[in-house]
């Protein structure tokens, strides 16, 4: 499956995704494709108050592109505004079904643009349910990432991004369970397919 990080910055998270995926592959039949999306130049200018410009500044979290590329073992680095790179990435189809996405774009506008990964992708390009991590939820619902999530849910009857209501099954005491959400596509052809067998 494909694992995506939106907002790579210096690359620590993307390098950690490589490490985790390689570790899982040693004991699991699952194989991973990894992609990291970023402007490569830090945060763009905020569009308006919804981007919470009192918290973020243009140019923050810039990237040493060549330095990061030299450290990556397998992840694809997708550079440019996500409004442009997401459609380009999906144009040929996802390399494998998208199953997990880490969102760390800070802004409302960039996060809303990144949500096009859901609306533009074909069902074959993604699992019916996708685990999502949101790093920047510390805002009122009218700005930032919370507003992007709310507007996506309002605009889509059959696709929703909701907080995991059963997050207490996470055993890691350091896990920020409240940042874990799930994307659901109710019309996905595999949405009603059972994920486990009947227990005898």
Tab-separated table of C-alpha atoms in Angstrom:
chain	number	residue	atom	x	y	z
A	1	UNK	CA	0.000	0.000	0.000
A	2	UNK	CA	1.019	3.631	-0.347
A	3	UNK	CA	1.845	5.778	2.675
A	4	UNK	CA	1.936	9.562	2.192
A	5	UNK	CA	3.297	12.463	4.190
A	6	UNK	CA	2.034	15.943	3.347
A	7	UNK	CA	4.531	18.467	4.726
A	8	UNK	CA	8.018	16.974	4.768
A	9	UNK	CA	10.132	19.978	5.914
A	10	UNK	CA	13.610	18.733	6.907
A	11	UNK	CA	12.559	15.127	6.303
A	12	UNK	CA	12.696	13.509	9.746
A	13	UNK	CA	9.160	12.135	9.423
A	14	UNK	CA	9.676	10.779	5.915
A	15	UNK	CA	12.898	9.046	6.949
A	16	UNK	CA	11.048	7.536	9.909
A	17	UNK	CA	8.312	6.284	7.565
A	18	UNK	CA	10.982	4.537	5.519
A	19	UNK	CA	12.358	2.898	8.651
A	20	UNK	CA	8.945	1.784	9.929
A	21	UNK	CA	7.803	0.429	6.565
A	22	UNK	CA	11.036	-1.519	6.089
A	23	UNK	CA	10.654	-2.984	9.583
A	24	UNK	CA	7.060	-4.085	8.943
A	25	UNK	CA	8.011	-5.670	5.629
A	26	UNK	CA	10.422	-8.020	7.423
A	27	UNK	CA	7.581	-9.855	9.186
A	28	UNK	CA	4.553	-9.063	7.008
A	29	UNK	CA	3.469	-9.781	3.421
A	30	UNK	CA	2.551	-6.085	3.046
A	31	UNK	CA	4.828	-4.000	0.823
A	32	UNK	CA	4.894	-0.213	0.915
A	33	UNK	CA	5.270	2.674	-1.481
A	34	UNK	CA	6.139	5.962	0.245
A	35	UNK	CA	5.621	9.515	-1.013
A	36	UNK	CA	6.356	12.857	0.605
A	37	UNK	CA	4.743	16.079	-0.654
A	38	UNK	CA	6.263	19.496	0.039
A	39	UNK	CA	6.907	22.828	-1.654
A	40	UNK	CA	10.631	22.326	-1.040
A	41	UNK	CA	10.841	26.004	-0.050
A	42	UNK	CA	8.968	26.121	3.248
A	43	UNK	CA	5.510	27.486	3.922
A	44	UNK	CA	3.949	29.548	1.125
A	45	UNK	CA	2.336	32.926	1.846
A	46	UNK	CA	-0.908	32.516	3.839
A	47	UNK	CA	-4.067	33.065	1.813
A	48	UNK	CA	-6.199	34.698	4.515
A	49	UNK	CA	-7.153	34.468	8.190
A	50	UNK	CA	-8.145	30.798	7.803
A	51	UNK	CA	-4.460	29.907	7.503
A	52	UNK	CA	-3.881	31.288	11.037
A	53	UNK	CA	-1.067	33.615	9.923
A	54	UNK	CA	-0.479	34.687	13.516
A	55	UNK	CA	0.912	31.174	14.116
A	56	UNK	CA	2.873	30.481	10.911
A	57	UNK	CA	5.180	32.507	8.708
A	58	UNK	CA	6.104	32.255	5.045
A	59	UNK	CA	9.329	30.325	4.533
A	60	UNK	CA	9.194	28.342	7.772
A	61	UNK	CA	10.167	24.655	7.528
A	62	UNK	CA	12.266	25.006	4.382
A	63	UNK	CA	14.049	21.985	2.982
A	64	UNK	CA	17.571	21.093	1.900
A	65	UNK	CA	16.248	19.233	-1.147
A	66	UNK	CA	19.533	17.721	-2.333
A	67	UNK	CA	20.576	16.806	1.186
A	68	UNK	CA	17.277	15.058	1.883
A	69	UNK	CA	17.263	13.222	-1.441
A	70	UNK	CA	20.709	11.839	-0.615
A	71	UNK	CA	19.384	10.411	2.656
A	72	UNK	CA	16.186	8.854	1.311
A	73	UNK	CA	16.401	5.163	0.484
A	74	UNK	CA	13.061	4.612	-1.224
A	75	UNK	CA	10.543	7.414	-0.681
A	76	UNK	CA	9.396	9.516	-3.621
A	77	UNK	CA	9.773	13.241	-2.977
A	78	UNK	CA	7.009	15.222	-4.729
A	79	UNK	CA	7.869	18.934	-4.825
A	80	UNK	CA	5.611	21.889	-5.570
A	81	UNK	CA	2.265	23.303	-4.403
A	82	UNK	CA	-0.024	20.416	-3.434
A	83	UNK	CA	-2.852	21.961	-5.485
A	84	UNK	CA	-0.712	21.078	-8.519
A	85	UNK	CA	1.229	18.015	-7.400
A	86	UNK	CA	-1.706	15.949	-6.094
A	87	UNK	CA	-3.476	15.834	-9.504
A	88	UNK	CA	-0.141	15.135	-11.199
A	89	UNK	CA	0.614	12.309	-8.756
A	90	UNK	CA	-2.786	10.726	-9.381
A	91	UNK	CA	-2.773	11.206	-13.156
A	92	UNK	CA	-1.150	7.823	-13.750
A	93	UNK	CA	-2.798	6.143	-10.778
A	94	UNK	CA	-1.336	5.603	-7.337
A	95	UNK	CA	1.546	3.053	-7.324
A	96	UNK	CA	-0.474	0.982	-4.821
A	97	UNK	CA	-3.681	1.644	-2.860
A	98	UNK	CA	-3.293	4.583	-0.471
A	99	UNK	CA	-3.728	3.317	3.087
A	100	UNK	CA	-2.280	5.941	5.435
A	101	UNK	CA	-1.648	9.684	5.221
A	102	UNK	CA	0.207	12.027	7.580
A	103	UNK	CA	-0.961	15.649	7.253
A	104	UNK	CA	1.480	18.315	8.489
A	105	UNK	CA	0.816	21.287	6.201
A	106	UNK	CA	-0.117	23.746	8.975
A	107	UNK	CA	-2.439	25.872	6.815
A	108	UNK	CA	-6.143	25.555	6.108
A	109	UNK	CA	-5.557	26.240	2.401
A	110	UNK	CA	-2.783	23.686	1.908
A	111	UNK	CA	-4.646	21.015	3.876
A	112	UNK	CA	-7.820	21.617	1.856
A	113	UNK	CA	-5.777	21.281	-1.342
A	114	UNK	CA	-4.225	18.057	-0.066
A	115	UNK	CA	-7.708	16.604	0.529
A	116	UNK	CA	-7.991	16.385	-3.252
A	117	UNK	CA	-6.077	13.129	-2.789
A	118	UNK	CA	-9.478	11.755	-1.740
A	119	UNK	CA	-11.786	13.445	-4.242
A	120	UNK	CA	-9.572	13.034	-7.322
A	121	UNK	CA	-8.361	9.482	-6.727
A	122	UNK	CA	-10.166	6.493	-8.157
A	123	UNK	CA	-11.398	3.779	-5.772
A	124	UNK	CA	-8.660	1.516	-7.146
A	125	UNK	CA	-6.093	4.071	-5.955
A	126	UNK	CA	-7.047	3.891	-2.280
A	127	UNK	CA	-8.439	1.681	0.425
A	128	UNK	CA	-12.068	2.297	1.470
A	129	UNK	CA	-10.815	3.535	4.837
A	130	UNK	CA	-7.549	5.435	5.258
A	131	UNK	CA	-5.834	6.168	8.547
A	132	UNK	CA	-4.956	9.858	8.824
A	133	UNK	CA	-2.709	11.704	11.240
A	134	UNK	CA	-3.145	15.463	11.655
A	135	UNK	CA	-0.317	17.337	13.328
A	136	UNK	CA	-1.873	20.802	13.591
A	137	UNK	CA	-5.265	20.539	15.279
A	138	UNK	CA	-4.641	23.178	17.932
A	139	UNK	CA	-6.998	25.807	16.555
A	140	UNK	CA	-10.616	26.804	16.915
A	141	UNK	CA	-12.893	25.140	14.358
A	142	UNK	CA	-13.092	28.294	12.218
A	143	UNK	CA	-9.463	28.293	11.103
A	144	UNK	CA	-6.622	25.975	10.166
A	145	UNK	CA	-6.817	22.220	9.856
A	146	UNK	CA	-10.080	21.857	11.863
A	147	UNK	CA	-11.835	24.109	9.349
A	148	UNK	CA	-10.416	22.160	6.385
A	149	UNK	CA	-11.767	18.927	7.874
A	150	UNK	CA	-15.169	20.476	8.617
A	151	UNK	CA	-15.524	21.924	5.112
A	152	UNK	CA	-14.526	18.629	3.501
A	153	UNK	CA	-17.143	16.763	5.524
A	154	UNK	CA	-19.820	19.330	4.723
A	155	UNK	CA	-19.073	19.179	0.987
A	156	UNK	CA	-19.029	15.375	0.700
A	157	UNK	CA	-22.054	13.276	1.543
A	158	UNK	CA	-20.427	9.894	0.964
A	159	UNK	CA	-16.864	10.672	2.079
A	160	UNK	CA	-15.996	11.732	5.617
A	161	UNK	CA	-12.903	12.425	7.701
A	162	UNK	CA	-13.710	11.587	11.309
A	163	UNK	CA	-11.748	11.217	14.502
A	164	UNK	CA	-11.233	7.637	15.574
A	165	UNK	CA	-13.750	6.998	18.321
A	166	UNK	CA	-11.961	3.814	19.348
A	167	UNK	CA	-8.520	5.361	19.692
A	168	UNK	CA	-8.143	3.951	23.210
A	169	UNK	CA	-6.970	0.689	21.651
A	170	UNK	CA	-3.638	2.376	20.878
A	171	UNK	CA	-1.177	0.824	23.327
A	172	UNK	CA	1.651	3.330	22.870
A	173	UNK	CA	1.487	5.654	25.906
A	174	UNK	CA	3.178	8.384	23.872
A	175	UNK	CA	0.719	8.194	20.958
A	176	UNK	CA	-1.360	11.318	20.491
A	177	UNK	CA	-4.583	9.416	19.930
A	178	UNK	CA	-6.631	12.583	19.476
A	179	UNK	CA	-4.695	13.331	16.292
A	180	UNK	CA	-5.692	10.041	14.641
A	181	UNK	CA	-8.583	10.257	12.188
A	182	UNK	CA	-9.977	8.005	9.462
A	183	UNK	CA	-11.137	8.815	5.971
A	184	UNK	CA	-14.195	6.766	4.951
A	185	UNK	CA	-15.530	6.373	1.421
A	186	UNK	CA	-18.994	4.879	1.900
A	187	UNK	CA	-19.432	4.254	-1.837
A	188	UNK	CA	-16.120	2.478	-2.315
A	189	UNK	CA	-16.798	-0.963	-3.851
A	190	UNK	CA	-14.910	-2.636	-0.977
A	191	UNK	CA	-16.353	-0.548	1.842
A	192	UNK	CA	-18.719	-3.305	3.035
A	193	UNK	CA	-16.206	-6.113	2.574
A	194	UNK	CA	-15.461	-7.741	5.974
A	195	UNK	CA	-11.967	-7.122	7.298
A	196	UNK	CA	-11.873	-10.186	9.532
A	197	UNK	CA	-13.238	-13.696	9.588
A	198	UNK	CA	-15.932	-14.995	11.929
A	199	UNK	CA	-14.458	-16.139	15.242
A	200	UNK	CA	-15.291	-19.790	15.907
